[in-house]
mmCIF file of C-alpha atoms and ligand atoms in Angstrom:
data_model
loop_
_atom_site.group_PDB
_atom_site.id
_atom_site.type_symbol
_atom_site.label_atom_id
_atom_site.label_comp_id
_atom_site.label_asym_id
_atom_site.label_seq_id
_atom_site.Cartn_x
_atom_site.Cartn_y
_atom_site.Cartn_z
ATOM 1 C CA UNK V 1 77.293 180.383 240.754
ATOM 2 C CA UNK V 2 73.702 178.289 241.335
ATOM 3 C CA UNK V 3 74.960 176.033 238.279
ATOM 4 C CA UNK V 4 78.491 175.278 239.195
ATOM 5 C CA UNK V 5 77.153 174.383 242.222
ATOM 6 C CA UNK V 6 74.723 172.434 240.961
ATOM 7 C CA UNK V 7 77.150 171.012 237.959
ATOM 8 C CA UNK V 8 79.407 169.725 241.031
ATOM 9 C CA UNK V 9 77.080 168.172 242.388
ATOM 10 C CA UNK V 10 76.034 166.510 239.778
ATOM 11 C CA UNK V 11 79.296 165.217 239.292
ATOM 12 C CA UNK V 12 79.786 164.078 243.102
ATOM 13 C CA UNK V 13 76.501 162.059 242.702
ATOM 14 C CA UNK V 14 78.025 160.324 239.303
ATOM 15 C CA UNK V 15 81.028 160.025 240.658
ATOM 16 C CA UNK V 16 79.519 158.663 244.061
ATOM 17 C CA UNK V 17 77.501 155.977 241.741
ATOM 18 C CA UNK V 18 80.178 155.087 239.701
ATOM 19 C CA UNK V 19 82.400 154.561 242.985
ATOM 20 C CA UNK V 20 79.557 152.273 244.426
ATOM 21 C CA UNK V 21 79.294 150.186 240.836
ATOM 22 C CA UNK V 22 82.803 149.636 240.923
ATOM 23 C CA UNK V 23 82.652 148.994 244.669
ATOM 24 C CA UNK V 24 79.818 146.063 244.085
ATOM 25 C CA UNK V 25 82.479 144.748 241.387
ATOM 26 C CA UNK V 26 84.794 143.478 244.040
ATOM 27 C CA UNK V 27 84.221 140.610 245.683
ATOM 28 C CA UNK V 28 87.095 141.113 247.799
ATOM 29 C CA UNK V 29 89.014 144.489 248.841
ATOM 30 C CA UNK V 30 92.102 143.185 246.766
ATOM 31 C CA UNK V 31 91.740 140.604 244.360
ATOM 32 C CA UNK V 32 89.957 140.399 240.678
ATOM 33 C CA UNK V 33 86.429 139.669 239.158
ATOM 34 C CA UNK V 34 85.529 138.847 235.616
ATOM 35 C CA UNK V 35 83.432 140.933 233.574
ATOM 36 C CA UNK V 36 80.397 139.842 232.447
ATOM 37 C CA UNK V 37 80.117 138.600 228.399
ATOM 38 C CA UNK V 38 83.892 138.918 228.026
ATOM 39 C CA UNK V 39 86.665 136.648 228.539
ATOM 40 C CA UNK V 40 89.607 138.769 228.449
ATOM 41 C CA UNK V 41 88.707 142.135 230.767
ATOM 42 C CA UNK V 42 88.126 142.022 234.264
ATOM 43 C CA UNK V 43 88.082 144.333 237.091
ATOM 44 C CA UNK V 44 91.180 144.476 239.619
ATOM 45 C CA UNK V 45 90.561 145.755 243.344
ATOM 46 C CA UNK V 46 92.813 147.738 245.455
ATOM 47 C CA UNK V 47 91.622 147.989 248.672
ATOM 48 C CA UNK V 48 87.938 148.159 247.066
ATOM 49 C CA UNK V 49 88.799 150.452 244.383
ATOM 50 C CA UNK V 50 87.664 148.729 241.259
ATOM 51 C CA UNK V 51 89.076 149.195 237.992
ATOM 52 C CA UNK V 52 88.395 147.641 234.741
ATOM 53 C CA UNK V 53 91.296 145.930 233.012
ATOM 54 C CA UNK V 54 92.218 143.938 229.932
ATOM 55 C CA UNK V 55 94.748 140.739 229.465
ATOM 56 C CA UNK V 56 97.449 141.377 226.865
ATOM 57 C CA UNK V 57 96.066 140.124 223.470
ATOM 58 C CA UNK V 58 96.435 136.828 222.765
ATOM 59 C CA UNK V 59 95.305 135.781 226.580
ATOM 60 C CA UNK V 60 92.274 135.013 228.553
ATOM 61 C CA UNK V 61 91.752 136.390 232.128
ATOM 62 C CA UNK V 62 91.692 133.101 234.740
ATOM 63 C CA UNK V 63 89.587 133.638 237.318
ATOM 64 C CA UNK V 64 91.102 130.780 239.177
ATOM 65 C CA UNK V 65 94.335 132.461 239.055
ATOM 66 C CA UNK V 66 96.077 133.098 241.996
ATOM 67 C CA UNK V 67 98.371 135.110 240.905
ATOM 68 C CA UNK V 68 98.884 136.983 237.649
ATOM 69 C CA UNK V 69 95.391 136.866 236.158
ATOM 70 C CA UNK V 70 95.784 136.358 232.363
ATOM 71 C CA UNK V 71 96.277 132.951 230.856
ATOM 72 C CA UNK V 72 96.780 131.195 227.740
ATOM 73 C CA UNK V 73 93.430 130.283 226.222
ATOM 74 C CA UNK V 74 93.838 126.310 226.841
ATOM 75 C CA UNK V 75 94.521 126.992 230.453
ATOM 76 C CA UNK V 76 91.374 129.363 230.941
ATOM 77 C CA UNK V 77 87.896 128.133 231.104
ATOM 78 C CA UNK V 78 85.534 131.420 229.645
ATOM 79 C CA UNK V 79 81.991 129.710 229.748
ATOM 80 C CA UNK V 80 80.700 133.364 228.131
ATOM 81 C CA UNK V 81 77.934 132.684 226.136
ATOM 82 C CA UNK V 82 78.582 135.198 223.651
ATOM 83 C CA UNK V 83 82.383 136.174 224.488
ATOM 84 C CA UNK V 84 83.919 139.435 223.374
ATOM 85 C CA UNK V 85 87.681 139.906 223.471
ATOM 86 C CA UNK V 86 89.753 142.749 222.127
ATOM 87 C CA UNK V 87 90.775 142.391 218.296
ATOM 88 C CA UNK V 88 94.061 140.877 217.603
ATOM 89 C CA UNK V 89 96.945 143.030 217.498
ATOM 90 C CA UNK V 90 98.928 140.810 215.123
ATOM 91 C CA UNK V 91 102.781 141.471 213.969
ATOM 92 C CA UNK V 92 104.835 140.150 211.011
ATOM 93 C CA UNK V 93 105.658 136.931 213.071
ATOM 94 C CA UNK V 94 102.608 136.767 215.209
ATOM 95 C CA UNK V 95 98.826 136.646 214.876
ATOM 96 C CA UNK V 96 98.464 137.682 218.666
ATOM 97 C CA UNK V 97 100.903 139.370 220.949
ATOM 98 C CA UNK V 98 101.352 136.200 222.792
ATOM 99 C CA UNK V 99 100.148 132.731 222.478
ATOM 100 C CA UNK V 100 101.575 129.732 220.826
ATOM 101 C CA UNK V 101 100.686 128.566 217.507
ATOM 102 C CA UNK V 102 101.071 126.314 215.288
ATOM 103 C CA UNK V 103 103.385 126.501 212.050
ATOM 104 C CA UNK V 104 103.126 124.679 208.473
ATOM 105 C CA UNK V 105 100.444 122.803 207.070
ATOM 106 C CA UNK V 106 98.845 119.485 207.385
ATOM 107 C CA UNK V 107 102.324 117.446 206.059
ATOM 108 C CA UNK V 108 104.699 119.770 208.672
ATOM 109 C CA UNK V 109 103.431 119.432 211.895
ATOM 110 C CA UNK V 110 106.180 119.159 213.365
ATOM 111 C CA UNK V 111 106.804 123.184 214.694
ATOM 112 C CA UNK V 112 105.090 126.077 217.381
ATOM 113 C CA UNK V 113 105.855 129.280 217.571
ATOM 114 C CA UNK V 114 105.966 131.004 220.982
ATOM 115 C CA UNK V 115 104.701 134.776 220.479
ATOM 116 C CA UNK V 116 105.820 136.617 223.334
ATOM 117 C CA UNK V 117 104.793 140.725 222.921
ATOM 118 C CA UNK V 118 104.518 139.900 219.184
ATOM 119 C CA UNK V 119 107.932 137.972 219.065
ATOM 120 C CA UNK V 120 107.678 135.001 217.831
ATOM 121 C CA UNK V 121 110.053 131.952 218.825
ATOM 122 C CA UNK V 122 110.385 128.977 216.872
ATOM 123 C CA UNK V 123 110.609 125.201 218.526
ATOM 124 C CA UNK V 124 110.897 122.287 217.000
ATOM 125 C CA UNK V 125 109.225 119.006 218.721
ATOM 126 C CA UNK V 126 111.252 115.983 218.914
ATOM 127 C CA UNK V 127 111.716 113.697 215.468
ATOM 128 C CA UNK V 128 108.331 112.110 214.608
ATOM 129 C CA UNK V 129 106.504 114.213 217.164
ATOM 130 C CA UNK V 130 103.716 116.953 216.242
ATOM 131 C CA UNK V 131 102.477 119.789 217.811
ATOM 132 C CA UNK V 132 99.494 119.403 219.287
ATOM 133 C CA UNK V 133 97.402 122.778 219.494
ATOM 134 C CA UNK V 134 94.620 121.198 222.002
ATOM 135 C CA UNK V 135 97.266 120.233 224.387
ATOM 136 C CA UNK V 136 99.985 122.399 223.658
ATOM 137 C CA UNK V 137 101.883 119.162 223.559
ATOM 138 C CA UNK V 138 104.402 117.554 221.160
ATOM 139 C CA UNK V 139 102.305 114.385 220.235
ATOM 140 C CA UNK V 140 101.801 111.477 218.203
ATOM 141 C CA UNK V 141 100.965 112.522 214.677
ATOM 142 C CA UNK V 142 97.635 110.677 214.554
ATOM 143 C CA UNK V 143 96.768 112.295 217.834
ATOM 144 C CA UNK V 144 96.410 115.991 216.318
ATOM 145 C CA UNK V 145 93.848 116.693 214.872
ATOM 146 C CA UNK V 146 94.813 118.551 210.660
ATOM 147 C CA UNK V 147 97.887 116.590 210.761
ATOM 148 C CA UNK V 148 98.376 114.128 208.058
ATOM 149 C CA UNK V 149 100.426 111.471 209.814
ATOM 150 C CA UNK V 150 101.741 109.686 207.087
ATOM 151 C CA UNK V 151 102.424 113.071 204.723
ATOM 152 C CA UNK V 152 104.123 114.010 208.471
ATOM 153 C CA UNK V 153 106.359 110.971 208.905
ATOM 154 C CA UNK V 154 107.227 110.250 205.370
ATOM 155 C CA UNK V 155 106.028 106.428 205.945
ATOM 156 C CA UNK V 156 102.643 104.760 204.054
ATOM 157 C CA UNK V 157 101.320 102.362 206.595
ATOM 158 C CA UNK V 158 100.093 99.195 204.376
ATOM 159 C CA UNK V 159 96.310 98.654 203.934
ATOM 160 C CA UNK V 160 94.987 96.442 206.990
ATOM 161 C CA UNK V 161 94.111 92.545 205.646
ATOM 162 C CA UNK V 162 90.302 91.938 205.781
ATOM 163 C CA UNK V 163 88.917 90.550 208.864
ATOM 164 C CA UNK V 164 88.543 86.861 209.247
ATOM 165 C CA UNK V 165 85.749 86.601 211.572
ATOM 166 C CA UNK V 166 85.106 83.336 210.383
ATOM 167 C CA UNK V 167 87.663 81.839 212.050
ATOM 168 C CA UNK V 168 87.845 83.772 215.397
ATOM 169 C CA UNK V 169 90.891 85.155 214.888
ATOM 170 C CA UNK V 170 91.816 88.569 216.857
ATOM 171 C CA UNK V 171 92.800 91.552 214.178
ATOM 172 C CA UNK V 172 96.256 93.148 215.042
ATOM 173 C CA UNK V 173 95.640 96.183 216.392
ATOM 174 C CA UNK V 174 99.103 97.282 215.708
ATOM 175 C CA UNK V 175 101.210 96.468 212.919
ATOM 176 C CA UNK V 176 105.292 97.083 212.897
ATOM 177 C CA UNK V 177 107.339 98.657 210.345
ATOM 178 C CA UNK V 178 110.666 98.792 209.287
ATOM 179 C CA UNK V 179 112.069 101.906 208.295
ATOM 180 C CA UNK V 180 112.583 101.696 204.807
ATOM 181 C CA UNK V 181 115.857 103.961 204.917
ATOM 182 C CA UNK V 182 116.903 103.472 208.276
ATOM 183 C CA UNK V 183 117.342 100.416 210.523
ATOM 184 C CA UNK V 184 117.505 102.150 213.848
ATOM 185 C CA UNK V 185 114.101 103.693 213.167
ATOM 186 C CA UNK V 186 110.382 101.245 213.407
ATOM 187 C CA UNK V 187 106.892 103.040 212.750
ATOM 188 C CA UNK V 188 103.576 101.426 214.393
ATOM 189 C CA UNK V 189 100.348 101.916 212.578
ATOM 190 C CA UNK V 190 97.481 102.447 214.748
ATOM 191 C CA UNK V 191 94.238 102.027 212.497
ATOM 192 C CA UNK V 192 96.253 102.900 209.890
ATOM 193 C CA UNK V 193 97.917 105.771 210.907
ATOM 194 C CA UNK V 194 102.019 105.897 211.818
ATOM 195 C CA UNK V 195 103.852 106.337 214.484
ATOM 196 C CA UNK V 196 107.941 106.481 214.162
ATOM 197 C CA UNK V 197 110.022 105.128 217.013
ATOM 198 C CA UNK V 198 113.746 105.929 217.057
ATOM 199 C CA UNK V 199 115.761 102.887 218.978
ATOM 200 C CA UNK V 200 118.827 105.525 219.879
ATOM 201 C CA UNK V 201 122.129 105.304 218.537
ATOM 202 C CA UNK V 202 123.559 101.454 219.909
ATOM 203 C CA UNK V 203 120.289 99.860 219.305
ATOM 204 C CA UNK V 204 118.192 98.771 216.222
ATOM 205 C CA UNK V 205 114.876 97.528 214.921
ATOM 206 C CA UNK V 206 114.935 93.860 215.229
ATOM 207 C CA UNK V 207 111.996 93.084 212.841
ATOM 208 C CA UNK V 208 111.682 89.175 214.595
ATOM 209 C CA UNK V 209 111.573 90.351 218.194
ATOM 210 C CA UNK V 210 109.062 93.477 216.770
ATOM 211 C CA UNK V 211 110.602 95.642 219.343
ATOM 212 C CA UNK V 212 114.640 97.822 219.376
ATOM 213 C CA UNK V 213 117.763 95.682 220.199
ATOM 214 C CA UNK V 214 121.142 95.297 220.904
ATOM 215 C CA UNK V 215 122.505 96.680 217.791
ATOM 216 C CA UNK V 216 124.723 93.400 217.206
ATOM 217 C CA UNK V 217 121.803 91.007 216.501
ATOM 218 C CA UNK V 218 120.696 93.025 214.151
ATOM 219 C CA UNK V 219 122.929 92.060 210.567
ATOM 220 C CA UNK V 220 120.576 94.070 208.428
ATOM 221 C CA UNK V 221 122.173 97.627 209.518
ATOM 222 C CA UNK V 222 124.891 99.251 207.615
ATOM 223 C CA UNK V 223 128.022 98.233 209.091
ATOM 224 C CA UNK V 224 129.186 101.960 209.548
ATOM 225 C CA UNK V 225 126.168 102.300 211.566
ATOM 226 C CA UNK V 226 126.781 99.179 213.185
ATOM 227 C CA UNK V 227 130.176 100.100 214.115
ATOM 228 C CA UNK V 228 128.730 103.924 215.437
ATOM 229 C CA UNK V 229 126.903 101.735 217.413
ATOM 230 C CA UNK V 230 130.008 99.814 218.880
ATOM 231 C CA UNK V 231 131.876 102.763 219.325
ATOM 232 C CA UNK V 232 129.028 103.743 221.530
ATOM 233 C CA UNK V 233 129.036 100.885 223.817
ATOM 234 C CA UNK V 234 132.502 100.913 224.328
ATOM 235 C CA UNK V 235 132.559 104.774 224.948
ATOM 236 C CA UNK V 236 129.891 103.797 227.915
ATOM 237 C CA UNK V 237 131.833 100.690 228.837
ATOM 238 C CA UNK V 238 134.711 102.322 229.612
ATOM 239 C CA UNK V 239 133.011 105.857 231.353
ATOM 240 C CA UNK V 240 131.399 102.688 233.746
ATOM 241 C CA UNK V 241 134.452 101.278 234.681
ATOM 242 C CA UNK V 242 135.809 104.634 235.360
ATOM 243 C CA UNK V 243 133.106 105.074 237.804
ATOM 244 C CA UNK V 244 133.921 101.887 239.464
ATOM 245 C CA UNK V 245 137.581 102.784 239.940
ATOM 246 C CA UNK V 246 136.723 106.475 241.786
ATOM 247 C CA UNK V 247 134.245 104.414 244.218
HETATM 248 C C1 NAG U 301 94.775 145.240 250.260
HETATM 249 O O1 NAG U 301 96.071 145.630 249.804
HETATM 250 C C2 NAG U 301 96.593 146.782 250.484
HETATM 251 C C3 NAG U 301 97.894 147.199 249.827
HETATM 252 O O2 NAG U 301 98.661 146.097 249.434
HETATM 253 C C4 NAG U 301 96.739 146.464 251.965
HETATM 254 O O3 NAG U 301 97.244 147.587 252.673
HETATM 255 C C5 NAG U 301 95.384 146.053 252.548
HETATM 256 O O4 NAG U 301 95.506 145.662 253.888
HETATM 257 C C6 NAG U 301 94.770 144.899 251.721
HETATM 258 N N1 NAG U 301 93.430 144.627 252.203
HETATM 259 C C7 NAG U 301 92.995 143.403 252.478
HETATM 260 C C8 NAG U 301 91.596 143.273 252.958
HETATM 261 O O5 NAG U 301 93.713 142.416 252.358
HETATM 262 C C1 NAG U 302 116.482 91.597 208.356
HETATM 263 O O1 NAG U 302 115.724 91.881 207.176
HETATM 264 C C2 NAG U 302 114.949 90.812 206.690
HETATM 265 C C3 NAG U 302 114.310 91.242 205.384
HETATM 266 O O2 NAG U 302 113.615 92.440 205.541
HETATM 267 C C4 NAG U 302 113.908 90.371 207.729
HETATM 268 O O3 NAG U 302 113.157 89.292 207.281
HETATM 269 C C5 NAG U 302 114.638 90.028 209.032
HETATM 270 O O4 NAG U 302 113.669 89.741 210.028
HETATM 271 C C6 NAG U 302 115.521 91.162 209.477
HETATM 272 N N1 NAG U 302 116.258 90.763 210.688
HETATM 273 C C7 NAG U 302 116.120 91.396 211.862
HETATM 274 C C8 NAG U 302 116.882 90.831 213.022
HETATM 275 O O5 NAG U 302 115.441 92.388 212.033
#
């Protein structure tokens, strides 16, 4: 009898320690705290009850969170010395349950993947765009950092003429390009590096202005693309005048 007594006791006074642990946890009666040397646990409170919790795999808990705690890692600042997380809990698609990552190698930038509970969604960024993992941004090619630009864009920008510092002169920072293969299309290089501009479909790369024009003063498209181009404007003429009718 003495030693159940004694053996519940025991527990009260563990269980009264434990209670006062996980009551020193909270900061407030309901909210969250992180937990010290990891980045993705932390302790919830309900009304002062503490309890230890971790962020699906694949997020970071955000202490500046308002709402739900977890983030995605670039949102989420974990100054943790020596961090721990849980280990990755990757699928066939996904190397975390959720996240977004980047797909192909340094000449395909060009696609993320979503990973939603170890689904994974494909996206494409916009033509001549790259995904950019430190912003978790479609970007300029020569803005992300393992993408080969040129490889990327399919376009060589020309080796930069010395400097003449002799004479004063100011380098070009920026160079413009032709498309080789296609006139409504320009690429700057930036130190070297491309970037493709796409002048939309009634408009063209006027190589003497440096800059996308009226697709008429531009003779060196195509003329089916030249006459795409017309069909355009007078598709958009017309809509306009229908507007000014109804008003
Ligand atoms: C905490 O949440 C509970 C349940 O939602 C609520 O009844 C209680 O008043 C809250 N306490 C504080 C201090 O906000
Ligand atoms: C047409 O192409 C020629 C040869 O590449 C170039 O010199 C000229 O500037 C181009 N014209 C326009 C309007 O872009």
């Amino acid at each position: 009898m003495a030693k159940i007594i004694i053996s519940a006791f025991l527990c009260l006074a563990m269980f009264g320690s434990l209670a006062q642990a996980a009551a020193g946890a909270c900061r407030e009666a309901n909210g969250t705290a992180p937990v010290s040397g990891s980045c993705d646990a932390y302790i919830e409170c309900k009304n002062g009850v503490a309890e230890e919790k971790l962020c699906p795999d694949g997020l970071l808990y955000n202490e500046k969170s308002t709402g739900y705690p977890c983030g995605y890692p670039i949102d989420v600042e974990c100054a943790q010395g020596q961090s721990r997380l849980q280990s990755a809990q990757p699928t066939d698609e996904c190397p975390h349950q959720f996240g977004y990552y980047r797909m192909g190698d340094a000449s395909h930038c060009g696609q993320f993947m979503n990973c939603a509970s170890g689904r994974g969604f494909v996206f494409d960024c916009p033509e001549g765009l790259a995904w950019n993992p430190a912003t978790y941004k479609c970007d300029w090619p020569d803005q992300v950092e393992d993408c080969d630009a040129e490889a990327f864009l399919g376009f060589r920008c020309p080796a930069l003429a010395p400097k003449s510092d002799l004479l004063g002169e100011q380098e070009e920072d920026y160079t413009f390009h032709p498309s080789p293969d296609n006139c409504q299309v320009y690429f700057i290089c930036i130190e070297g590096r491309p970037r493709r501009i796409g002048c939309g479909e009634d408009q063209a790369f006027n190589q003497e202005l440096k800059q996308c024009d009226d697709i008429d003063n531009v003779p060196n498209c195509s003329s089916d693309i030249r006459a795409k181009g017309a069909e355009i404007k007078a598709a958009r003429a017309s809509a306009a005048a229908g507007r000014r009718k109804q008003n």
